[in-house]
mmCIF file of C-alpha atoms in Angstrom:
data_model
loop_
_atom_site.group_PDB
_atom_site.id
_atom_site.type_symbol
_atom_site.label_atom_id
_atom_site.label_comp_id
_atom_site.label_asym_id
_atom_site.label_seq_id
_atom_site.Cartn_x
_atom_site.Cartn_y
_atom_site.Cartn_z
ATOM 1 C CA UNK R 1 0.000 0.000 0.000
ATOM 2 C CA UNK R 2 0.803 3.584 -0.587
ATOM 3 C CA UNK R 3 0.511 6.864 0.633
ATOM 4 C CA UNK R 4 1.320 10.193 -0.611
ATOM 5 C CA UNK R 5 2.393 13.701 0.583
ATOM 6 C CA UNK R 6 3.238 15.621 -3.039
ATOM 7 C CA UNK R 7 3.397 19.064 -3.631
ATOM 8 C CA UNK R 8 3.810 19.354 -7.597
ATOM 9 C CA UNK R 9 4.670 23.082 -7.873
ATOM 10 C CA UNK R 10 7.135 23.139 -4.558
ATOM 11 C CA UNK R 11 10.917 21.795 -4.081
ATOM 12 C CA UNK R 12 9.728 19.938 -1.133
ATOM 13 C CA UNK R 13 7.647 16.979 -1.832
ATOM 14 C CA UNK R 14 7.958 13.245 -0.225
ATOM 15 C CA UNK R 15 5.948 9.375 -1.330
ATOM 16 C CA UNK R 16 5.755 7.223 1.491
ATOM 17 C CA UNK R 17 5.376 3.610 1.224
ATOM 18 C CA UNK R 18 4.664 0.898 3.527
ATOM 19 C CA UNK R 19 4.847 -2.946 4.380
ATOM 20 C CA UNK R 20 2.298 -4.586 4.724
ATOM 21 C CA UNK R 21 2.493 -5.055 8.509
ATOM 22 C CA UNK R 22 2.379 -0.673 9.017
ATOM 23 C CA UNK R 23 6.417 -0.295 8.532
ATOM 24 C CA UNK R 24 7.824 2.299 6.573
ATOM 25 C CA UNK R 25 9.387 0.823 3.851
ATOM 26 C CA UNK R 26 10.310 3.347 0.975
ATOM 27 C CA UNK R 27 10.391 7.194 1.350
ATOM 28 C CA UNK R 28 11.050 9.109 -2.082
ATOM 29 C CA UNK R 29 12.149 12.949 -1.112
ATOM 30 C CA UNK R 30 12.553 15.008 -4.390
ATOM 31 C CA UNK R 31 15.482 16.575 -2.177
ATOM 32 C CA UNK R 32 17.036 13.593 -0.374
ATOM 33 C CA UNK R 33 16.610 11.223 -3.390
ATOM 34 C CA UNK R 34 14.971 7.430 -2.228
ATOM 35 C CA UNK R 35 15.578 5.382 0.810
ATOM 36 C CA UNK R 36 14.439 1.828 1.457
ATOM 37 C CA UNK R 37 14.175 -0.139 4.970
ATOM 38 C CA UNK R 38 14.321 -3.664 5.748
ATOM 39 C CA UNK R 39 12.772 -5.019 9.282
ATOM 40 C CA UNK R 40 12.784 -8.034 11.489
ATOM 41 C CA UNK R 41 10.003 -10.158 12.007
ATOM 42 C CA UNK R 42 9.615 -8.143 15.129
ATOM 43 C CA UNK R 43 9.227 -4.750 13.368
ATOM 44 C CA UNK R 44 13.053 -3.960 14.263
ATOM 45 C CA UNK R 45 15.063 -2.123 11.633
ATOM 46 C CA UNK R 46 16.958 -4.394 10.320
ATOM 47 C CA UNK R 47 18.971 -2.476 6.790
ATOM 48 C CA UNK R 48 18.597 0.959 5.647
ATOM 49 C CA UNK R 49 19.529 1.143 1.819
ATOM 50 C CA UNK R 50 20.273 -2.367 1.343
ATOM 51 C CA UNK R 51 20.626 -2.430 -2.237
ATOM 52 C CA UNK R 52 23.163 0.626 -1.833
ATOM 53 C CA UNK R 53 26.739 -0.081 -1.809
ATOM 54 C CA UNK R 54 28.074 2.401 -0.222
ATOM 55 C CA UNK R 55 25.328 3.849 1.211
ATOM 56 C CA UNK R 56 23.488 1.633 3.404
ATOM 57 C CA UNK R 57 23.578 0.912 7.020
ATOM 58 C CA UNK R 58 22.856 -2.640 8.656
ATOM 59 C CA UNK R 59 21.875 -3.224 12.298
ATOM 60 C CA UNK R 60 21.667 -6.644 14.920
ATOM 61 C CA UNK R 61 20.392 -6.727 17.843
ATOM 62 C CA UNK R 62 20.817 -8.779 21.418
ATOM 63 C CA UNK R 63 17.873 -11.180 22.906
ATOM 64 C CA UNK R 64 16.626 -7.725 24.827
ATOM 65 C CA UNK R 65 17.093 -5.442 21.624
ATOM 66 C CA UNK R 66 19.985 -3.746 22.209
ATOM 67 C CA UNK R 67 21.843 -2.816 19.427
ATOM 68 C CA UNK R 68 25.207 -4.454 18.856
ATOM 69 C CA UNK R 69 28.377 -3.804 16.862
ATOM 70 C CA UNK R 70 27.974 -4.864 13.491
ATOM 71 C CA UNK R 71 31.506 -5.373 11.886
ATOM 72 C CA UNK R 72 33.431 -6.756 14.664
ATOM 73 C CA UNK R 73 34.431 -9.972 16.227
ATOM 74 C CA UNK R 74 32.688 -9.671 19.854
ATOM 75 C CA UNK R 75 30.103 -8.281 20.855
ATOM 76 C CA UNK R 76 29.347 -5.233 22.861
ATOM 77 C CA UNK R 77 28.804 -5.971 26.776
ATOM 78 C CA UNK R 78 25.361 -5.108 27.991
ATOM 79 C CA UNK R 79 24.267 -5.755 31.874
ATOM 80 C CA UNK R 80 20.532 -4.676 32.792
ATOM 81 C CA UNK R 81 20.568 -2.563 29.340
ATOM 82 C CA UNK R 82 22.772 -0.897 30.296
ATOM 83 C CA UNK R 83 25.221 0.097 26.512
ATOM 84 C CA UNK R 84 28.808 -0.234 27.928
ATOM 85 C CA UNK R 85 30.798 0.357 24.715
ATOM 86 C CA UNK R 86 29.203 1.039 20.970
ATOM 87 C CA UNK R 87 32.188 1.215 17.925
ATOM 88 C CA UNK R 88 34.520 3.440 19.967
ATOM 89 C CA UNK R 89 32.261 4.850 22.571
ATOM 90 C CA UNK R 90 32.423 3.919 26.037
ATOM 91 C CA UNK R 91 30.051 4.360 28.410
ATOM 92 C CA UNK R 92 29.911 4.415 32.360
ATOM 93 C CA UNK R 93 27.078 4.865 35.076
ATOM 94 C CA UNK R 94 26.341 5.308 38.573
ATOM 95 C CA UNK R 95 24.105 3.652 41.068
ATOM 96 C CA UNK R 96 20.988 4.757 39.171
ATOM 97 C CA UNK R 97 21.342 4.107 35.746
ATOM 98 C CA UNK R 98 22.529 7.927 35.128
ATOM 99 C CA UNK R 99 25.286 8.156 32.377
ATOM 100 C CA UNK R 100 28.250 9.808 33.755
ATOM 101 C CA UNK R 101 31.045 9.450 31.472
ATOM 102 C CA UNK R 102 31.250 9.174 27.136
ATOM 103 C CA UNK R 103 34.425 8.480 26.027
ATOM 104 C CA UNK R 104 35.061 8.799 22.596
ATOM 105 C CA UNK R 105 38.314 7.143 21.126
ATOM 106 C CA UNK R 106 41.376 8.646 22.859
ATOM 107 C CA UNK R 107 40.616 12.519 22.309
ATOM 108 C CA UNK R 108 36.908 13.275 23.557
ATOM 109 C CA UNK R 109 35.274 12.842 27.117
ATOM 110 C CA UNK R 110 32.258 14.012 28.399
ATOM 111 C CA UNK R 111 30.802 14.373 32.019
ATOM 112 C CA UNK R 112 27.593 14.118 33.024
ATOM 113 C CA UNK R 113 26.406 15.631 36.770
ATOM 114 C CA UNK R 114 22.841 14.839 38.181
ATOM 115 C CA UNK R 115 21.127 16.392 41.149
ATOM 116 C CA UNK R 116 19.318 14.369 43.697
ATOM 117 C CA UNK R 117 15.798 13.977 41.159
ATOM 118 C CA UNK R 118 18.518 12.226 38.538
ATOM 119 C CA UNK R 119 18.279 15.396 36.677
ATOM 120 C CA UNK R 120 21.063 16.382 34.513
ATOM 121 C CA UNK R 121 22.409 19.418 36.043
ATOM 122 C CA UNK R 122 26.050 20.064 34.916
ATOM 123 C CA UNK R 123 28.403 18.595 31.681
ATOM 124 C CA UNK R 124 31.651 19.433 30.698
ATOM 125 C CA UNK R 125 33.487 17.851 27.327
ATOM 126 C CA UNK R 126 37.000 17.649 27.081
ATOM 127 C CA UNK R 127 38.819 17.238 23.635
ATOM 128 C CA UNK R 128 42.789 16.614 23.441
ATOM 129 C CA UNK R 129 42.707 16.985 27.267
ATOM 130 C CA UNK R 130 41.542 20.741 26.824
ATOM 131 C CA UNK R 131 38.239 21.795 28.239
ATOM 132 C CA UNK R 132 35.694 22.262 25.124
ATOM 133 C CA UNK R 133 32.081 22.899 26.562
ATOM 134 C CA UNK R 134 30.586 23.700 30.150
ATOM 135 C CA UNK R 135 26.983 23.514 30.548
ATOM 136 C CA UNK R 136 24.445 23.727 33.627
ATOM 137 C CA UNK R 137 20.973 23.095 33.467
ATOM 138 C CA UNK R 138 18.042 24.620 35.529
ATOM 139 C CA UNK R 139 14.409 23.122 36.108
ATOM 140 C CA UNK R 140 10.901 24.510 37.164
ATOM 141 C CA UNK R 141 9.007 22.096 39.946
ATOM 142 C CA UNK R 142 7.515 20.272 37.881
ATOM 143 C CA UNK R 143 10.435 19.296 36.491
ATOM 144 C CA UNK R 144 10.428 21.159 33.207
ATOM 145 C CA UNK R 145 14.031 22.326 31.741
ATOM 146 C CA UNK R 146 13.597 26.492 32.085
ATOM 147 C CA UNK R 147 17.235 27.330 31.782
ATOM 148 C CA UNK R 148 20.748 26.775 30.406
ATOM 149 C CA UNK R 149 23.867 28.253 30.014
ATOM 150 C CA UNK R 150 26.975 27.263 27.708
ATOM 151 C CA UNK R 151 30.223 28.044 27.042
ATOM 152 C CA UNK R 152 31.513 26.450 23.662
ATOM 153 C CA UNK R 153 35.162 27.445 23.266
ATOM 154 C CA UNK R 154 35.279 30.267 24.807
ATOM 155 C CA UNK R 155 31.533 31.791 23.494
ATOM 156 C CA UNK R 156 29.032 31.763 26.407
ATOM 157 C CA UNK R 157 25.338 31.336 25.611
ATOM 158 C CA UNK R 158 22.133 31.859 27.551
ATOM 159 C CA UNK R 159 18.882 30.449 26.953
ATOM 160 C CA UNK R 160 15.562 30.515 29.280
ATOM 161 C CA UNK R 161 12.247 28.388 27.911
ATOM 162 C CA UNK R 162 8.998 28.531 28.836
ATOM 163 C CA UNK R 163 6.570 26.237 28.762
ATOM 164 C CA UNK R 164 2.833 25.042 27.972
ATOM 165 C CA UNK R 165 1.885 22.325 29.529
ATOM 166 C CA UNK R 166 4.869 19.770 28.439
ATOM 167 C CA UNK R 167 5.196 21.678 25.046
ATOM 168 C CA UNK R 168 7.924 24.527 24.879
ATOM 169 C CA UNK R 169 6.152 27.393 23.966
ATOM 170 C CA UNK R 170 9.035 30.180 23.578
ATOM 171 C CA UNK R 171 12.820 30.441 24.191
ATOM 172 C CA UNK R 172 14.567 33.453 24.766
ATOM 173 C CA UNK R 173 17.920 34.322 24.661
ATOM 174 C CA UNK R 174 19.806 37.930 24.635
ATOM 175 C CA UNK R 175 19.758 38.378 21.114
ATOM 176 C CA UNK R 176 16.350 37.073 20.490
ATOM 177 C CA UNK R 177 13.181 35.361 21.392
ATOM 178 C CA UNK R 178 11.259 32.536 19.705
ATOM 179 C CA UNK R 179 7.573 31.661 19.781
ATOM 180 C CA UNK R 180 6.781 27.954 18.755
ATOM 181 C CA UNK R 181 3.418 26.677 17.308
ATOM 182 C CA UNK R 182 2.343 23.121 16.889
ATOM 183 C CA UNK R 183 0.207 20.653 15.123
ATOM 184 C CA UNK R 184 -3.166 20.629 17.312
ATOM 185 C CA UNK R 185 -2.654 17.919 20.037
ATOM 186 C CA UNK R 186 1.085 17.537 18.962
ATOM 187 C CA UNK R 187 4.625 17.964 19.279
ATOM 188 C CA UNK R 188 5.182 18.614 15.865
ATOM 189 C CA UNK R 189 6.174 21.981 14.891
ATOM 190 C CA UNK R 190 4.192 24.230 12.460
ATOM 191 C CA UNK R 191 5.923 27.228 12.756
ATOM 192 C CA UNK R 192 8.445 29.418 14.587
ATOM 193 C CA UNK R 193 8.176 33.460 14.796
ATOM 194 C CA UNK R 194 11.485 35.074 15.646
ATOM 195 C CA UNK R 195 12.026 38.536 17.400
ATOM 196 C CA UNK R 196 15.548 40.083 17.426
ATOM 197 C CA UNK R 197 16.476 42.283 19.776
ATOM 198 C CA UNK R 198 16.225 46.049 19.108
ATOM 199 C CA UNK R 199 14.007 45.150 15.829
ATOM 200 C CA UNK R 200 10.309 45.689 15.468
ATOM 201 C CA UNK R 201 9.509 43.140 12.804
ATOM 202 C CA UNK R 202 9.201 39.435 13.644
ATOM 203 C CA UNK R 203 10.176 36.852 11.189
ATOM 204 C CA UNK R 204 7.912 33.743 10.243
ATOM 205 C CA UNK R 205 9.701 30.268 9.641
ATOM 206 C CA UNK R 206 7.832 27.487 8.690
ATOM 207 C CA UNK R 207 8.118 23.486 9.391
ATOM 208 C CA UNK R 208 8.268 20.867 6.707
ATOM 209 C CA UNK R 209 8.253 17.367 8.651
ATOM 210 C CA UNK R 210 8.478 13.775 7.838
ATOM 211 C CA UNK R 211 5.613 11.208 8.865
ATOM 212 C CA UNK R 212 6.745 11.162 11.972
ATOM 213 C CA UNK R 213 6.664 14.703 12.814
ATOM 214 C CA UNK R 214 10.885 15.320 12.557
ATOM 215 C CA UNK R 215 12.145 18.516 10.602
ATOM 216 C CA UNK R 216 13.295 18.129 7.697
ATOM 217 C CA UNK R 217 13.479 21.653 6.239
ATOM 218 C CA UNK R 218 12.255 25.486 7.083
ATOM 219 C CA UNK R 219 11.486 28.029 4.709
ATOM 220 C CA UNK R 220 11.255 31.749 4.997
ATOM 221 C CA UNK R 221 7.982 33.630 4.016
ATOM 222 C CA UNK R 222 9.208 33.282 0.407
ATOM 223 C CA UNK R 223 9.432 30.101 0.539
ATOM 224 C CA UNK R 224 12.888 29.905 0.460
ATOM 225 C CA UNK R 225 14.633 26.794 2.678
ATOM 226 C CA UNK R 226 16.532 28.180 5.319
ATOM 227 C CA UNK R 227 17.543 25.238 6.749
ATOM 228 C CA UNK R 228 17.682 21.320 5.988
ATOM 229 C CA UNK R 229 18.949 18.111 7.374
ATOM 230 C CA UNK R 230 19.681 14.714 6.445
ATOM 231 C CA UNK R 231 19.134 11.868 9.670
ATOM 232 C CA UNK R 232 21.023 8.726 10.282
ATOM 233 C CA UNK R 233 17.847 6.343 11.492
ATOM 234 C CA UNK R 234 17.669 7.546 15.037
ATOM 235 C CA UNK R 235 17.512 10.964 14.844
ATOM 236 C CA UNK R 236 21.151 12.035 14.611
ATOM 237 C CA UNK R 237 21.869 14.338 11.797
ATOM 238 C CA UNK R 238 24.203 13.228 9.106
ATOM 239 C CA UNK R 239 24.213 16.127 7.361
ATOM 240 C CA UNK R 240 23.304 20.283 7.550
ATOM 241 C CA UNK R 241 22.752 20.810 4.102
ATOM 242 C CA UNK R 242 21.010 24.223 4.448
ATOM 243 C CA UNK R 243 21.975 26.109 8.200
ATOM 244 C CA UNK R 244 21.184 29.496 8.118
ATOM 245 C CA UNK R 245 18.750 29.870 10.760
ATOM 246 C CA UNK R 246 19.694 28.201 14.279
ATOM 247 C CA UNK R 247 16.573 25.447 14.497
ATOM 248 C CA UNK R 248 17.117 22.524 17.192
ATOM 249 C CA UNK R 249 13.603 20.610 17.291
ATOM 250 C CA UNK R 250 14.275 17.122 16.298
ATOM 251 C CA UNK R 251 12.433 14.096 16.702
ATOM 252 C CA UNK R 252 8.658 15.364 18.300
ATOM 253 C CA UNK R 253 9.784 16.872 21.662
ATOM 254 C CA UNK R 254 13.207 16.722 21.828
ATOM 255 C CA UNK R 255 15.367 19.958 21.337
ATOM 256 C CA UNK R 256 18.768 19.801 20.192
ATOM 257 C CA UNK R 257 21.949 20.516 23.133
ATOM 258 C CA UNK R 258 24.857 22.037 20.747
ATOM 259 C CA UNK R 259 26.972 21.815 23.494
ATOM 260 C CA UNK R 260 26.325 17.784 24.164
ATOM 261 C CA UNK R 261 25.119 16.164 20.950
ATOM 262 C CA UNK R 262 22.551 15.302 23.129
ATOM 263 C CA UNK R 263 18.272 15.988 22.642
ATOM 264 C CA UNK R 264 16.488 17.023 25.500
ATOM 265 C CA UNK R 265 13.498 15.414 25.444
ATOM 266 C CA UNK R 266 11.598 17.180 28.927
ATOM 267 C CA UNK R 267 12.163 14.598 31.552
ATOM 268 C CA UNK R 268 15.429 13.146 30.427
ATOM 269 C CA UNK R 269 17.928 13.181 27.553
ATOM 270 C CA UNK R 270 18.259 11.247 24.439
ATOM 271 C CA UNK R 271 21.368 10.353 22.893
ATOM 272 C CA UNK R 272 21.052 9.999 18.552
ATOM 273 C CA UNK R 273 24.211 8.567 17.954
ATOM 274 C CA UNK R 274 22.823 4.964 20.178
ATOM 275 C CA UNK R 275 19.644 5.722 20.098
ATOM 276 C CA UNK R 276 18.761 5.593 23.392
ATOM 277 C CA UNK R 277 18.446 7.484 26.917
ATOM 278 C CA UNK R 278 21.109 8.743 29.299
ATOM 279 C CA UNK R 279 18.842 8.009 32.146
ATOM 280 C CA UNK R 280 16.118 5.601 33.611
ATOM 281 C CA UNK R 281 12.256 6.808 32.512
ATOM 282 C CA UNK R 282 11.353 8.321 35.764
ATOM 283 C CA UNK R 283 8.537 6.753 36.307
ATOM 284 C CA UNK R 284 9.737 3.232 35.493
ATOM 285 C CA UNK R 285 8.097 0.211 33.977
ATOM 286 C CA UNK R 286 4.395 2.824 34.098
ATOM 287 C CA UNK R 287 6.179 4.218 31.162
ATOM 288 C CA UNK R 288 6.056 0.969 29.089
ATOM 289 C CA UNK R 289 8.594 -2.265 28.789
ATOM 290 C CA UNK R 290 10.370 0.293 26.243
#
């Protein structure tokens, strides 16, 4: 069976098709060309782009459905779920489940500090034993992320969000405030209306999503794209092929952490290049076996 999404006279149009058991199993994107998708009998992605040389990706899995190393002798050690290494990542934890260290190769690691909720509070990345990014975090009582502050090489950066309901509704920063608008009874964006500071005029981007509700490109008024992406399959980006407004919404809810790599996703954070969490759901198993 098929489904469409075209939009004849516009650069941005997408086909979807689909398995018979619901999966997604072709997308054509006039600007990302076609990808295809192979699953397991379970629904779990099993090759993207098979029948592409050089440009497909393959996937296994453990008995719990953990992802493993593909192209390598052993696998990857996993106790209760937890991802211990993944190609040259290494990961460690504390007493809760709470990442606490990423180490990347020889050259990168990152730091992870929680407060007494298991709520990240404080990161710092190190690169060729230098200090690259600082970050601290700052919640409302409910629990809600309302501030952060950065400092990427040496360039500090403020940014306070506010919030309706579990939907962020505006960010601010000193140099300019954002307004977000959503699909009714969604997290996936429609639009985004900029202010500068010391200008009168606000500027109108709008959303162009997949099925799923992820960005895949903003245009101006005009219609002009502003910014695109390509995605690897869970949600990290491969590629900025347009960047010329900052946009961070990725996957529905999550919000992009320059400073990490990681996706805040309102009551914990979500890491794209494993595809999974940095913490334990917290409310537990209520949240689903997932």
């Amino acid at each position: 069976p098929e489904r469409y999404v075209e939009h004849a006279y516009n650069s941005i149009h997408r086909r979807y098709e689909y398995d018979l058991a619901g999966e997604l199993s072709r997308t054509f994107d006039k600007l990302r060309g076609e990808v295809s998708y192979e699953y397991e009998a379970n629904g779990r992605l099993l090759e993207q782009n098979p029948e592409k040389r050089f440009e497909g990706e393959a996937f296994r899995y453990d008995a719990a459905g953990n992802r493993l190393n593909f192209n390598t002798s052993r696998f990857d050690h996993v106790k209760d779920n937890r991802l211990k290494e993944w190609r040259n990542h290494e990961y460690k934890y504390d007493a809760w489940g709470n990442l606490i260290e990423k180490i990347v190769g020889i050259v990168r690691w990152q730091t992870f500090t929680y407060d007494s909720e298991n709520r990240l509070v404080k990161t710092e990345t190190m690169a060729n034993s230098q200090v690259e990014t600082t970050s601290s975090y700052q919640y409302d009582s409910l629990g809600r992320r309302v501030g952060k502050q950065s400092n990427i090489k040496g360039q500090t950066d403020q940014k306070h969000f506010l919030w309706q309901g579990l939907r962020m509704l505006r960010e601010e920063s000193p140099e300019q405030s954002s307004l977000y608008l959503y699909e009714p009874g969604s997290y996936a964006p429609l639009a985004c209306v900029d202010q500068r500071e010391g200008e009168t005029e606000n500027t109108v981007y709008y959303y162009h999503t997949d099925q799923i509700g992820t960005p895949l490109e903003m245009t101006d008024a005009e219609g002009h794209i502003v910014w695109q992406a390509k995605y690897a399959p869970w949600g990290l980006i491969k590629q900025l092929v347009v960047n010329e407004v900052e946009q961070n919404l990725r996957f529905q809810g999550q919000y992009f952490d320059v400073e990490t790599g990681l996706h805040y996703n309102t009551f914990r954070y979500y890491d794209p290049e494993i595809g999974r969490f940095i913490t334990q759901d917290p409310i537990g198993l209520s949240g689903g076996d997932n």
